[in-house]
Amino acid sequence: TSLWTNLAAGLFILPFFLFSSTSGQLADKYDKRTLAVATKLLELVIVAVGAVGFWLHATGQQQTGVIVLLAALCLLGLQSTIFGPLKYAILPQVLDQRELTGGNGLIEMATFLAILVGSMIGSALIQHSDGAAWPIIASTLAVAGFGLATAWAMPSAPALDPGLKIDLNPLRETW
């Protein structure tokens, strides 16, 4: 099981290494609200893929379910990689200069609180679902739906550099 745990962690983290710089470019090139809505729509689709994985696993197709879940996890890493820079890049456009430090702190606190609470609730759901997939599927879809609703409620934050040419080579951009 440690092999699967390490593989899952690696697949989730890999997009951060590969695409963080590109994601920062996206946050500068496009309106941040539009990008947030797009990434939250992507999250909803990815969670639906994960729901299929949980369902397959719960219905006796464990190997296929695990493969689908690992793919969804990697895609969620990519979605998080895209969303990360924009949640910080919007702050100077919607906060006063004197509010930036507090705004950064609140974003960071909320991010880690969401990770902690999500891990606790996710573990409890898996532990107490008795093999049923529906509680996990319902909760993940609900969280993704809530994220999409909050993205729609964000104020517009126009692109800072709409003419920016996105470098599609993640290695060169990271270097």
XYZ file of C-alpha atoms in Angstrom:
175
model
C 0.000 0.000 0.000
C 2.904 2.408 0.532
C 3.664 2.128 -3.199
C 0.103 3.240 -4.017
C 0.252 6.015 -1.418
C 3.537 7.322 -2.813
C 2.266 7.027 -6.390
C -0.889 8.960 -5.488
C 1.117 11.715 -3.780
C 3.521 11.920 -6.707
C 0.717 12.119 -9.265
C -0.963 14.913 -7.312
C 2.251 16.926 -6.881
C 3.679 16.406 -10.387
C 1.549 19.134 -12.043
C 2.771 21.665 -9.449
C 6.366 21.028 -10.520
C 5.562 21.084 -14.206
C 2.985 23.831 -14.592
C 3.237 26.350 -11.719
C 5.107 28.905 -13.836
C 2.682 28.503 -16.711
C -0.203 28.938 -14.292
C 1.270 32.226 -13.131
C 1.354 33.377 -16.748
C -2.304 32.422 -17.167
C -3.200 34.509 -14.098
C -1.505 37.533 -15.688
C -2.929 37.013 -19.195
C -6.623 36.415 -18.432
C -9.332 37.921 -16.259
C -8.991 36.148 -12.930
C -12.718 35.677 -12.390
C -13.052 34.058 -15.811
C -10.062 31.833 -15.094
C -11.451 30.932 -11.653
C -14.824 29.939 -13.139
C -13.065 27.878 -15.824
C -10.880 26.055 -13.276
C -13.854 25.390 -11.023
C -15.817 23.995 -13.978
C -12.791 21.810 -14.702
C -12.818 20.734 -11.054
C -16.465 19.710 -11.302
C -15.686 17.567 -14.369
C -12.661 15.999 -12.657
C -14.704 15.247 -9.530
C -17.286 13.556 -11.771
C -14.462 11.390 -13.180
C -13.423 10.615 -9.599
C -17.038 9.726 -8.813
C -16.897 7.131 -11.579
C -13.715 5.770 -10.021
C -15.313 5.490 -6.583
C -18.390 3.835 -8.111
C -16.262 1.331 -10.066
C -14.288 0.511 -6.934
C -17.456 0.070 -4.860
C -19.031 -2.220 -7.467
C -16.165 -4.711 -7.465
C -14.031 -3.269 -10.225
C -11.244 -2.263 -7.863
C -8.340 -2.155 -10.332
C -10.204 -0.025 -12.875
C -11.567 2.173 -10.090
C -8.093 2.798 -8.682
C -6.721 3.709 -12.114
C -9.579 6.166 -12.703
C -9.106 7.622 -9.212
C -5.363 8.085 -9.767
C -6.061 9.854 -13.063
C -8.597 12.111 -11.338
C -6.098 12.850 -8.568
C -3.452 13.903 -11.090
C -5.995 16.098 -12.872
C -7.016 17.666 -9.539
C -3.343 18.457 -8.995
C -3.362 20.234 -12.356
C -6.550 22.113 -11.457
C -5.010 23.169 -8.138
C -1.849 24.255 -9.921
C -3.849 26.531 -12.200
C -6.022 27.908 -9.398
C -3.186 28.601 -6.920
C -1.514 31.608 -8.579
C -4.767 33.286 -9.493
C -6.114 33.246 -5.939
C -3.094 35.316 -4.881
C -2.836 37.396 -8.072
C -6.363 38.749 -7.665
C -5.623 40.250 -4.249
C -3.796 43.420 -5.426
C -6.689 44.116 -7.784
C -9.444 43.853 -5.159
C -7.708 44.936 -1.938
C -6.074 48.182 -0.843
C -2.309 48.119 -0.380
C -2.715 48.102 3.414
C -5.016 45.039 3.196
C -2.662 42.830 1.161
C -0.778 41.235 4.041
C -4.000 40.303 5.815
C -5.561 39.119 2.564
C -2.588 36.870 1.842
C -2.779 35.509 5.366
C -6.498 34.781 5.073
C -6.049 33.010 1.728
C -3.204 30.910 3.141
C -5.152 30.095 6.318
C -8.276 29.164 4.376
C -6.251 26.961 2.021
C -4.646 24.967 4.819
C -7.873 24.825 6.809
C -9.656 23.417 3.738
C -6.912 20.803 3.314
C -7.111 19.808 6.972
C -10.912 19.704 7.199
C -11.214 18.002 3.811
C -8.706 15.330 4.826
C -10.528 14.688 8.081
C -13.981 14.540 6.494
C -12.723 12.469 3.551
C -11.079 9.948 5.854
C -14.214 9.722 7.986
C -16.425 9.245 4.915
C -14.242 6.447 3.578
C -13.954 4.802 6.979
C -17.704 4.900 7.684
C -19.171 4.406 4.210
C -19.051 0.594 4.482
C -17.997 0.343 0.842
C -20.821 2.573 -0.424
C -19.663 5.159 -2.919
C -22.607 7.561 -2.715
C -21.561 9.519 0.431
C -18.132 10.192 -1.071
C -19.542 11.049 -4.486
C -22.220 13.346 -3.068
C -19.825 15.215 -0.795
C -17.146 15.745 -3.444
C -19.692 16.950 -5.996
C -21.212 19.283 -3.382
C -17.825 20.807 -2.515
C -16.969 21.264 -6.207
C -20.369 22.828 -6.832
C -19.883 25.227 -3.918
C -16.476 26.189 -5.319
C -18.015 26.926 -8.702
C -20.742 29.055 -7.103
C -18.169 31.093 -5.181
C -16.086 31.562 -8.347
C -19.157 32.988 -10.102
C -19.521 35.441 -7.212
C -15.952 36.754 -7.548
C -15.470 40.282 -8.829
C -13.956 40.738 -12.252
C -10.197 41.265 -12.172
C -8.990 42.213 -15.650
C -5.831 40.749 -17.116
C -2.657 42.572 -16.116
C -0.848 41.576 -19.314
C -3.386 40.457 -21.944
C -0.688 40.448 -24.643
C 1.508 38.010 -22.739
C 2.649 35.092 -24.869
C 2.254 31.904 -22.833
C 5.372 29.742 -22.950
C 4.039 26.198 -23.388
C 7.380 24.633 -22.495
C 7.056 24.089 -18.736
C 10.736 23.257 -18.258
C 11.960 26.445 -19.954
C 9.412 28.593 -18.154
C 10.270 27.074 -14.767
C 13.994 27.594 -15.393
